[in-house]
Amino acid sequence: MFTAAAIAQILIALAFVSIPLVRHRYGAGAQVAAERELTRQGVRPEVLRENGLRFDASGHETWAPVSFAALMIVAAVLNLAAASWAEPISWVFQSVILLANILIVYSNLTAVSSVTAAFAKKGDPELARVDVKAFLVAADHGFPRWVMKHLTYARHTIVFGGSLLVLLALITA
């Protein structure tokens, strides 16, 4: 049963690593698309850089998913080794992963309102004028269609489904 949990945890780790890999590969295109949209709206595109807004794999777009992947690899290795710590570590780490992914989904669903609020909080009058929905749609279109449509859903399915599998394995162990 712990082998199944370890396999699920490895798949979850790969799902999280896909985030910075995709942003590293396609983030520049999303940045260009977002800047074009700002220009269309009459907002200087430099305002993004001036306020530290990027679509690449910098900052939390790398350290957070890589950290989550590392937690899953540690738990998987402990499960494969049948270590005495495997079960309690898996309970804790898997719960963290499940909650983190719920927050990620929530963040994705509320992106327009949260980015609008973040722009207003910056106090930059140019950012306050941005049509955030159009801005985010343009940035999304800077990524290949399969990223937003298929990879995002696949990643959430793997993380939620794999987490449930791991928790079921722990309950039945």
Short mmCIF file of N, CA and C in Angstrom, two decimals:
data_model
loop_
_atom_site.label_atom_id
_atom_site.label_comp_id
_atom_site.label_asym_id
_atom_site.label_seq_id
_atom_site.Cartn_x
_atom_site.Cartn_y
_atom_site.Cartn_z
N MET A 1 0.82 -1.19 0.00
CA MET A 1 0.00 0.00 0.00
C MET A 1 0.87 1.26 0.00
N PHE A 2 2.01 1.21 0.70
CA PHE A 2 2.87 2.39 0.75
C PHE A 2 3.59 2.63 -0.57
N THR A 3 3.74 1.59 -1.38
CA THR A 3 4.31 1.76 -2.72
C THR A 3 3.37 2.59 -3.58
N ALA A 4 2.07 2.31 -3.49
CA ALA A 4 1.08 3.10 -4.24
C ALA A 4 1.12 4.56 -3.78
N ALA A 5 1.25 4.76 -2.47
CA ALA A 5 1.33 6.13 -1.95
C ALA A 5 2.59 6.82 -2.49
N ALA A 6 3.70 6.11 -2.51
CA ALA A 6 4.95 6.69 -3.00
C ALA A 6 4.86 7.06 -4.48
N ILE A 7 4.24 6.20 -5.27
CA ILE A 7 4.07 6.48 -6.70
C ILE A 7 3.21 7.73 -6.88
N ALA A 8 2.13 7.83 -6.12
CA ALA A 8 1.26 9.01 -6.18
C ALA A 8 2.04 10.25 -5.77
N GLN A 9 2.86 10.14 -4.74
CA GLN A 9 3.63 11.30 -4.28
C GLN A 9 4.67 11.74 -5.32
N ILE A 10 5.25 10.80 -6.03
CA ILE A 10 6.20 11.15 -7.10
C ILE A 10 5.47 11.86 -8.24
N LEU A 11 4.29 11.37 -8.59
CA LEU A 11 3.50 12.03 -9.64
C LEU A 11 3.09 13.44 -9.22
N ILE A 12 2.74 13.60 -7.95
CA ILE A 12 2.39 14.93 -7.44
C ILE A 12 3.60 15.86 -7.52
N ALA A 13 4.77 15.34 -7.16
CA ALA A 13 6.00 16.14 -7.25
C ALA A 13 6.23 16.60 -8.69
N LEU A 14 6.07 15.70 -9.64
CA LEU A 14 6.24 16.07 -11.05
C LEU A 14 5.22 17.10 -11.49
N ALA A 15 4.00 16.97 -10.99
CA ALA A 15 2.95 17.95 -11.33
C ALA A 15 3.35 19.34 -10.84
N PHE A 16 3.89 19.43 -9.64
CA PHE A 16 4.30 20.74 -9.12
C PHE A 16 5.51 21.29 -9.86
N VAL A 17 6.45 20.44 -10.23
CA VAL A 17 7.64 20.90 -10.96
C VAL A 17 7.27 21.43 -12.34
N SER A 18 6.15 20.97 -12.88
CA SER A 18 5.73 21.45 -14.20
C SER A 18 5.46 22.96 -14.19
N ILE A 19 5.09 23.51 -13.06
CA ILE A 19 4.76 24.95 -12.99
C ILE A 19 5.98 25.82 -13.35
N PRO A 20 7.09 25.70 -12.63
CA PRO A 20 8.22 26.57 -13.01
C PRO A 20 8.81 26.22 -14.37
N LEU A 21 8.74 24.94 -14.77
CA LEU A 21 9.26 24.58 -16.09
C LEU A 21 8.47 25.27 -17.20
N VAL A 22 7.16 25.26 -17.10
CA VAL A 22 6.32 25.91 -18.10
C VAL A 22 6.52 27.42 -18.06
N ARG A 23 6.58 27.99 -16.88
CA ARG A 23 6.78 29.45 -16.78
C ARG A 23 8.16 29.85 -17.31
N HIS A 24 9.16 29.01 -17.08
CA HIS A 24 10.49 29.30 -17.61
C HIS A 24 10.47 29.27 -19.14
N ARG A 25 9.78 28.29 -19.70
CA ARG A 25 9.75 28.13 -21.16
C ARG A 25 8.85 29.15 -21.84
N TYR A 26 7.68 29.45 -21.29
CA TYR A 26 6.69 30.27 -21.98
C TYR A 26 6.36 31.60 -21.29
N GLY A 27 6.95 31.85 -20.14
CA GLY A 27 6.64 33.08 -19.40
C GLY A 27 6.96 34.36 -20.15
N ALA A 28 8.02 34.34 -20.94
CA ALA A 28 8.38 35.54 -21.71
C ALA A 28 7.28 35.88 -22.71
N GLY A 29 6.70 34.86 -23.32
CA GLY A 29 5.59 35.10 -24.26
C GLY A 29 4.38 35.67 -23.56
N ALA A 30 4.10 35.18 -22.35
CA ALA A 30 2.98 35.71 -21.57
C ALA A 30 3.26 37.16 -21.17
N GLN A 31 4.51 37.47 -20.85
CA GLN A 31 4.89 38.83 -20.48
C GLN A 31 4.67 39.78 -21.66
N VAL A 32 5.09 39.35 -22.84
CA VAL A 32 4.92 40.17 -24.05
C VAL A 32 3.43 40.40 -24.31
N ALA A 33 2.64 39.34 -24.21
CA ALA A 33 1.19 39.46 -24.44
C ALA A 33 0.55 40.41 -23.43
N ALA A 34 0.96 40.31 -22.17
CA ALA A 34 0.42 41.20 -21.13
C ALA A 34 0.83 42.65 -21.39
N GLU A 35 2.07 42.86 -21.80
CA GLU A 35 2.54 44.21 -22.09
C GLU A 35 1.81 44.80 -23.29
N ARG A 36 1.55 43.97 -24.31
CA ARG A 36 0.77 44.44 -25.47
C ARG A 36 -0.62 44.88 -25.05
N GLU A 37 -1.22 44.10 -24.15
CA GLU A 37 -2.56 44.45 -23.67
C GLU A 37 -2.54 45.76 -22.91
N LEU A 38 -1.52 45.97 -22.11
CA LEU A 38 -1.41 47.25 -21.39
C LEU A 38 -1.27 48.40 -22.38
N THR A 39 -0.46 48.23 -23.41
CA THR A 39 -0.30 49.26 -24.43
C THR A 39 -1.64 49.55 -25.09
N ARG A 40 -2.40 48.50 -25.41
CA ARG A 40 -3.72 48.67 -25.99
C ARG A 40 -4.63 49.48 -25.08
N GLN A 41 -4.45 49.30 -23.76
CA GLN A 41 -5.27 50.02 -22.78
C GLN A 41 -4.73 51.42 -22.48
N GLY A 42 -3.63 51.79 -23.10
CA GLY A 42 -3.06 53.11 -22.86
C GLY A 42 -2.23 53.20 -21.59
N VAL A 43 -1.75 52.05 -21.13
CA VAL A 43 -0.93 51.99 -19.93
C VAL A 43 0.49 51.62 -20.36
N ARG A 44 1.47 52.31 -19.81
CA ARG A 44 2.87 52.00 -20.13
C ARG A 44 3.19 50.57 -19.70
N PRO A 45 3.71 49.72 -20.59
CA PRO A 45 4.02 48.34 -20.21
C PRO A 45 5.13 48.24 -19.16
N GLU A 46 5.98 49.27 -19.08
CA GLU A 46 7.08 49.26 -18.09
C GLU A 46 6.55 49.23 -16.66
N VAL A 47 5.28 49.58 -16.48
CA VAL A 47 4.70 49.61 -15.14
C VAL A 47 4.75 48.22 -14.49
N LEU A 48 4.74 47.17 -15.32
CA LEU A 48 4.85 45.81 -14.76
C LEU A 48 6.20 45.61 -14.10
N ARG A 49 7.26 45.90 -14.83
CA ARG A 49 8.61 45.72 -14.28
C ARG A 49 8.84 46.65 -13.07
N GLU A 50 8.35 47.87 -13.18
CA GLU A 50 8.52 48.84 -12.08
C GLU A 50 7.85 48.36 -10.80
N ASN A 51 6.84 47.51 -10.93
CA ASN A 51 6.12 47.01 -9.76
C ASN A 51 6.41 45.53 -9.50
N GLY A 52 7.43 44.98 -10.17
CA GLY A 52 7.86 43.61 -9.92
C GLY A 52 6.87 42.55 -10.37
N LEU A 53 6.10 42.84 -11.40
CA LEU A 53 5.11 41.88 -11.90
C LEU A 53 5.65 41.16 -13.12
N ARG A 54 5.78 39.81 -13.01
CA ARG A 54 6.36 39.02 -14.08
C ARG A 54 5.58 37.72 -14.25
N PHE A 55 5.71 37.13 -15.41
CA PHE A 55 5.01 35.87 -15.70
C PHE A 55 5.99 34.72 -15.89
N ASP A 56 7.25 34.93 -15.55
CA ASP A 56 8.23 33.87 -15.72
C ASP A 56 8.33 33.02 -14.45
N ALA A 57 9.41 32.28 -14.34
CA ALA A 57 9.57 31.36 -13.21
C ALA A 57 10.33 31.97 -12.04
N SER A 58 10.30 33.28 -11.92
CA SER A 58 11.03 33.92 -10.82
C SER A 58 10.22 33.87 -9.53
N GLY A 59 10.89 34.07 -8.44
CA GLY A 59 10.22 34.20 -7.14
C GLY A 59 9.40 33.00 -6.73
N HIS A 60 8.21 33.29 -6.20
CA HIS A 60 7.37 32.22 -5.64
C HIS A 60 6.88 31.24 -6.71
N GLU A 61 6.94 31.61 -7.96
CA GLU A 61 6.53 30.70 -9.03
C GLU A 61 7.50 29.54 -9.18
N THR A 62 8.67 29.65 -8.57
CA THR A 62 9.62 28.53 -8.55
C THR A 62 9.75 27.95 -7.15
N TRP A 63 10.05 28.79 -6.16
CA TRP A 63 10.36 28.21 -4.85
C TRP A 63 9.18 27.48 -4.23
N ALA A 64 7.96 27.96 -4.43
CA ALA A 64 6.81 27.27 -3.81
C ALA A 64 6.57 25.90 -4.43
N PRO A 65 6.40 25.78 -5.76
CA PRO A 65 6.16 24.45 -6.30
C PRO A 65 7.34 23.49 -6.12
N VAL A 66 8.56 24.01 -6.19
CA VAL A 66 9.72 23.14 -5.99
C VAL A 66 9.77 22.66 -4.53
N SER A 67 9.39 23.52 -3.59
CA SER A 67 9.33 23.11 -2.18
C SER A 67 8.27 22.03 -1.97
N PHE A 68 7.11 22.21 -2.60
CA PHE A 68 6.05 21.19 -2.49
C PHE A 68 6.51 19.87 -3.11
N ALA A 69 7.19 19.96 -4.24
CA ALA A 69 7.71 18.75 -4.89
C ALA A 69 8.72 18.06 -3.98
N ALA A 70 9.57 18.83 -3.33
CA ALA A 70 10.57 18.25 -2.42
C ALA A 70 9.90 17.52 -1.25
N LEU A 71 8.83 18.10 -0.70
CA LEU A 71 8.10 17.43 0.37
C LEU A 71 7.59 16.07 -0.10
N MET A 72 7.05 16.05 -1.32
CA MET A 72 6.51 14.80 -1.86
C MET A 72 7.60 13.76 -2.12
N ILE A 73 8.76 14.21 -2.57
CA ILE A 73 9.87 13.27 -2.82
C ILE A 73 10.37 12.69 -1.50
N VAL A 74 10.49 13.52 -0.48
CA VAL A 74 10.91 13.03 0.84
C VAL A 74 9.92 11.98 1.34
N ALA A 75 8.64 12.28 1.26
CA ALA A 75 7.62 11.33 1.72
C ALA A 75 7.65 10.05 0.89
N ALA A 76 7.82 10.17 -0.42
CA ALA A 76 7.87 8.99 -1.30
C ALA A 76 9.06 8.10 -0.95
N VAL A 77 10.22 8.71 -0.75
CA VAL A 77 11.42 7.94 -0.40
C VAL A 77 11.21 7.22 0.93
N LEU A 78 10.65 7.90 1.90
CA LEU A 78 10.38 7.27 3.20
C LEU A 78 9.38 6.12 3.04
N ASN A 79 8.36 6.29 2.21
CA ASN A 79 7.39 5.22 1.98
C ASN A 79 8.02 4.04 1.27
N LEU A 80 8.85 4.29 0.27
CA LEU A 80 9.51 3.20 -0.45
C LEU A 80 10.49 2.45 0.44
N ALA A 81 11.11 3.17 1.36
CA ALA A 81 12.07 2.54 2.29
C ALA A 81 11.36 1.90 3.48
N ALA A 82 10.05 2.04 3.56
CA ALA A 82 9.26 1.52 4.67
C ALA A 82 9.79 2.04 6.01
N ALA A 83 10.21 3.28 6.02
CA ALA A 83 10.76 3.90 7.23
C ALA A 83 9.65 4.11 8.26
N SER A 84 10.03 4.09 9.52
CA SER A 84 9.05 4.26 10.59
C SER A 84 8.41 5.66 10.54
N TRP A 85 9.10 6.61 9.98
CA TRP A 85 8.59 7.99 9.89
C TRP A 85 7.68 8.19 8.67
N ALA A 86 7.60 7.22 7.80
CA ALA A 86 6.87 7.39 6.54
C ALA A 86 5.42 7.78 6.76
N GLU A 87 4.74 7.09 7.66
CA GLU A 87 3.31 7.37 7.86
C GLU A 87 3.04 8.75 8.44
N PRO A 88 3.68 9.13 9.56
CA PRO A 88 3.39 10.47 10.09
C PRO A 88 3.85 11.59 9.15
N ILE A 89 4.98 11.41 8.48
CA ILE A 89 5.46 12.43 7.53
C ILE A 89 4.47 12.54 6.38
N SER A 90 3.98 11.41 5.88
CA SER A 90 3.02 11.43 4.78
C SER A 90 1.72 12.13 5.18
N TRP A 91 1.24 11.87 6.40
CA TRP A 91 0.03 12.55 6.87
C TRP A 91 0.22 14.07 6.86
N VAL A 92 1.33 14.52 7.41
CA VAL A 92 1.58 15.95 7.52
C VAL A 92 1.81 16.57 6.14
N PHE A 93 2.75 16.00 5.39
CA PHE A 93 3.10 16.57 4.09
C PHE A 93 1.91 16.52 3.13
N GLN A 94 1.17 15.40 3.13
CA GLN A 94 0.05 15.29 2.20
C GLN A 94 -1.05 16.28 2.54
N SER A 95 -1.26 16.50 3.82
CA SER A 95 -2.26 17.50 4.23
C SER A 95 -1.84 18.90 3.79
N VAL A 96 -0.55 19.21 3.92
CA VAL A 96 -0.03 20.51 3.47
C VAL A 96 -0.23 20.66 1.97
N ILE A 97 0.08 19.62 1.22
CA ILE A 97 -0.06 19.66 -0.25
C ILE A 97 -1.51 19.85 -0.64
N LEU A 98 -2.39 19.12 0.00
CA LEU A 98 -3.82 19.22 -0.32
C LEU A 98 -4.34 20.64 -0.03
N LEU A 99 -3.98 21.19 1.11
CA LEU A 99 -4.40 22.56 1.45
C LEU A 99 -3.77 23.58 0.51
N ALA A 100 -2.51 23.40 0.16
CA ALA A 100 -1.84 24.32 -0.76
C ALA A 100 -2.53 24.31 -2.12
N ASN A 101 -2.90 23.13 -2.60
CA ASN A 101 -3.54 23.07 -3.91
C ASN A 101 -4.94 23.68 -3.87
N ILE A 102 -5.62 23.53 -2.75
CA ILE A 102 -6.93 24.20 -2.60
C ILE A 102 -6.73 25.71 -2.69
N LEU A 103 -5.69 26.23 -2.04
CA LEU A 103 -5.39 27.66 -2.11
C LEU A 103 -5.01 28.10 -3.53
N ILE A 104 -4.30 27.25 -4.25
CA ILE A 104 -3.93 27.56 -5.63
C ILE A 104 -5.18 27.65 -6.51
N VAL A 105 -6.09 26.69 -6.36
CA VAL A 105 -7.34 26.71 -7.13
C VAL A 105 -8.14 27.97 -6.78
N TYR A 106 -8.23 28.28 -5.50
CA TYR A 106 -8.95 29.47 -5.06
C TYR A 106 -8.31 30.73 -5.67
N SER A 107 -7.00 30.78 -5.64
CA SER A 107 -6.28 31.92 -6.20
C SER A 107 -6.56 32.05 -7.70
N ASN A 108 -6.58 30.93 -8.40
CA ASN A 108 -6.89 30.95 -9.84
C ASN A 108 -8.31 31.44 -10.09
N LEU A 109 -9.25 31.00 -9.26
CA LEU A 109 -10.65 31.36 -9.45
C LEU A 109 -10.93 32.83 -9.11
N THR A 110 -10.13 33.38 -8.22
CA THR A 110 -10.34 34.77 -7.78
C THR A 110 -9.25 35.70 -8.31
N ALA A 111 -8.58 35.30 -9.38
CA ALA A 111 -7.43 36.06 -9.88
C ALA A 111 -7.79 37.50 -10.23
N VAL A 112 -8.91 37.69 -10.91
CA VAL A 112 -9.26 39.06 -11.34
C VAL A 112 -9.43 39.97 -10.13
N SER A 113 -10.20 39.53 -9.15
CA SER A 113 -10.44 40.39 -7.99
C SER A 113 -9.18 40.56 -7.15
N SER A 114 -8.38 39.52 -7.00
CA SER A 114 -7.18 39.66 -6.17
C SER A 114 -6.11 40.51 -6.86
N VAL A 115 -5.97 40.38 -8.18
CA VAL A 115 -5.00 41.23 -8.89
C VAL A 115 -5.48 42.68 -8.90
N THR A 116 -6.77 42.88 -9.08
CA THR A 116 -7.33 44.24 -9.01
C THR A 116 -7.02 44.87 -7.65
N ALA A 117 -7.23 44.12 -6.59
CA ALA A 117 -6.95 44.62 -5.24
C ALA A 117 -5.45 44.87 -5.05
N ALA A 118 -4.62 43.97 -5.57
CA ALA A 118 -3.17 44.14 -5.44
C ALA A 118 -2.70 45.38 -6.21
N PHE A 119 -3.27 45.59 -7.40
CA PHE A 119 -2.92 46.78 -8.18
C PHE A 119 -3.33 48.05 -7.43
N ALA A 120 -4.51 48.05 -6.86
CA ALA A 120 -4.99 49.23 -6.11
C ALA A 120 -4.10 49.48 -4.90
N LYS A 121 -3.68 48.40 -4.25
CA LYS A 121 -2.85 48.52 -3.04
C LYS A 121 -1.46 49.10 -3.35
N LYS A 122 -0.97 48.87 -4.57
CA LYS A 122 0.34 49.39 -4.96
C LYS A 122 0.36 50.91 -4.97
N GLY A 123 -0.82 51.52 -5.17
CA GLY A 123 -0.90 52.98 -5.18
C GLY A 123 -0.40 53.62 -6.46
N ASP A 124 -0.16 52.82 -7.48
CA ASP A 124 0.29 53.35 -8.77
C ASP A 124 -0.94 53.68 -9.60
N PRO A 125 -1.14 54.95 -9.98
CA PRO A 125 -2.34 55.33 -10.73
C PRO A 125 -2.47 54.60 -12.06
N GLU A 126 -1.34 54.27 -12.68
CA GLU A 126 -1.41 53.53 -13.95
C GLU A 126 -1.97 52.13 -13.73
N LEU A 127 -1.51 51.45 -12.69
CA LEU A 127 -2.02 50.11 -12.40
C LEU A 127 -3.50 50.16 -12.07
N ALA A 128 -3.93 51.21 -11.41
CA ALA A 128 -5.35 51.34 -11.04
C ALA A 128 -6.25 51.44 -12.26
N ARG A 129 -5.72 51.88 -13.40
CA ARG A 129 -6.52 52.02 -14.63
C ARG A 129 -6.61 50.72 -15.44
N VAL A 130 -5.86 49.71 -15.07
CA VAL A 130 -5.78 48.48 -15.88
C VAL A 130 -7.10 47.72 -15.83
N ASP A 131 -7.57 47.30 -17.00
CA ASP A 131 -8.67 46.35 -17.10
C ASP A 131 -8.05 44.98 -16.82
N VAL A 132 -8.12 44.58 -15.57
CA VAL A 132 -7.39 43.40 -15.10
C VAL A 132 -7.85 42.12 -15.81
N LYS A 133 -9.13 41.98 -16.03
CA LYS A 133 -9.61 40.77 -16.70
C LYS A 133 -8.98 40.64 -18.09
N ALA A 134 -9.01 41.70 -18.88
CA ALA A 134 -8.41 41.67 -20.22
C ALA A 134 -6.90 41.43 -20.13
N PHE A 135 -6.27 42.04 -19.14
CA PHE A 135 -4.83 41.87 -18.91
C PHE A 135 -4.48 40.41 -18.63
N LEU A 136 -5.24 39.76 -17.74
CA LEU A 136 -4.97 38.36 -17.40
C LEU A 136 -5.30 37.41 -18.55
N VAL A 137 -6.36 37.71 -19.28
CA VAL A 137 -6.70 36.89 -20.46
C VAL A 137 -5.57 36.97 -21.48
N ALA A 138 -5.06 38.16 -21.71
CA ALA A 138 -3.95 38.33 -22.65
C ALA A 138 -2.73 37.54 -22.19
N ALA A 139 -2.40 37.62 -20.90
CA ALA A 139 -1.26 36.87 -20.38
C ALA A 139 -1.47 35.38 -20.55
N ASP A 140 -2.68 34.90 -20.25
CA ASP A 140 -2.99 33.47 -20.44
C ASP A 140 -2.79 33.05 -21.89
N HIS A 141 -3.17 33.93 -22.82
CA HIS A 141 -3.01 33.60 -24.23
C HIS A 141 -1.54 33.63 -24.66
N GLY A 142 -0.68 34.17 -23.83
CA GLY A 142 0.75 34.12 -24.09
C GLY A 142 1.35 32.75 -23.85
N PHE A 143 0.63 31.91 -23.13
CA PHE A 143 1.03 30.52 -22.94
C PHE A 143 0.35 29.67 -24.01
N PRO A 144 0.96 28.56 -24.40
CA PRO A 144 0.26 27.68 -25.34
C PRO A 144 -1.09 27.24 -24.77
N ARG A 145 -2.04 27.01 -25.64
CA ARG A 145 -3.40 26.64 -25.20
C ARG A 145 -3.39 25.41 -24.29
N TRP A 146 -2.53 24.43 -24.60
CA TRP A 146 -2.51 23.20 -23.83
C TRP A 146 -2.09 23.44 -22.38
N VAL A 147 -1.36 24.51 -22.13
CA VAL A 147 -0.91 24.79 -20.77
C VAL A 147 -2.11 25.14 -19.90
N MET A 148 -2.86 26.13 -20.31
CA MET A 148 -3.98 26.59 -19.49
C MET A 148 -5.15 25.62 -19.52
N LYS A 149 -5.40 25.05 -20.66
CA LYS A 149 -6.58 24.19 -20.77
C LYS A 149 -6.32 22.78 -20.22
N HIS A 150 -5.21 22.17 -20.62
CA HIS A 150 -5.00 20.76 -20.29
C HIS A 150 -4.04 20.54 -19.12
N LEU A 151 -2.89 21.20 -19.16
CA LEU A 151 -1.90 20.96 -18.11
C LEU A 151 -2.40 21.39 -16.74
N THR A 152 -3.08 22.51 -16.68
CA THR A 152 -3.60 23.00 -15.40
C THR A 152 -4.59 22.00 -14.82
N TYR A 153 -5.52 21.51 -15.64
CA TYR A 153 -6.50 20.53 -15.16
C TYR A 153 -5.83 19.21 -14.79
N ALA A 154 -4.88 18.78 -15.60
CA ALA A 154 -4.16 17.54 -15.30
C ALA A 154 -3.41 17.65 -13.98
N ARG A 155 -2.76 18.80 -13.78
CA ARG A 155 -2.01 18.98 -12.53
C ARG A 155 -2.93 18.93 -11.32
N HIS A 156 -4.06 19.63 -11.39
CA HIS A 156 -4.99 19.61 -10.26
C HIS A 156 -5.56 18.21 -10.05
N THR A 157 -5.85 17.50 -11.11
CA THR A 157 -6.37 16.13 -11.00
C THR A 157 -5.34 15.23 -10.33
N ILE A 158 -4.09 15.35 -10.75
CA ILE A 158 -3.03 14.53 -10.17
C ILE A 158 -2.84 14.87 -8.70
N VAL A 159 -2.82 16.15 -8.37
CA VAL A 159 -2.58 16.55 -6.97
C VAL A 159 -3.75 16.14 -6.08
N PHE A 160 -4.98 16.44 -6.50
CA PHE A 160 -6.14 16.07 -5.68
C PHE A 160 -6.33 14.55 -5.64
N GLY A 161 -6.31 13.93 -6.80
CA GLY A 161 -6.51 12.47 -6.85
C GLY A 161 -5.39 11.72 -6.15
N GLY A 162 -4.14 12.14 -6.39
CA GLY A 162 -3.01 11.50 -5.73
C GLY A 162 -3.04 11.69 -4.22
N SER A 163 -3.42 12.86 -3.79
CA SER A 163 -3.51 13.12 -2.34
C SER A 163 -4.57 12.23 -1.70
N LEU A 164 -5.71 12.11 -2.37
CA LEU A 164 -6.76 11.22 -1.84
C LEU A 164 -6.28 9.78 -1.79
N LEU A 165 -5.56 9.34 -2.82
CA LEU A 165 -5.02 7.98 -2.84
C LEU A 165 -4.05 7.77 -1.68
N VAL A 166 -3.17 8.75 -1.46
CA VAL A 166 -2.20 8.63 -0.35
C VAL A 166 -2.93 8.58 0.99
N LEU A 167 -3.90 9.46 1.18
CA LEU A 167 -4.63 9.48 2.47
C LEU A 167 -5.42 8.20 2.67
N LEU A 168 -6.00 7.68 1.61
CA LEU A 168 -6.70 6.38 1.71
C LEU A 168 -5.73 5.25 2.05
N ALA A 169 -4.55 5.28 1.43
CA ALA A 169 -3.53 4.27 1.75
C ALA A 169 -3.12 4.35 3.21
N LEU A 170 -3.01 5.55 3.73
CA LEU A 170 -2.64 5.72 5.14
C LEU A 170 -3.76 5.26 6.07
N ILE A 171 -4.99 5.53 5.70
CA ILE A 171 -6.13 5.12 6.53
C ILE A 171 -6.24 3.59 6.58
N THR A 172 -6.01 2.96 5.45
CA THR A 172 -6.20 1.51 5.38
C THR A 172 -4.95 0.72 5.78
N ALA A 173 -3.87 1.41 6.08
CA ALA A 173 -2.61 0.71 6.42
C ALA A 173 -2.68 0.11 7.81
#
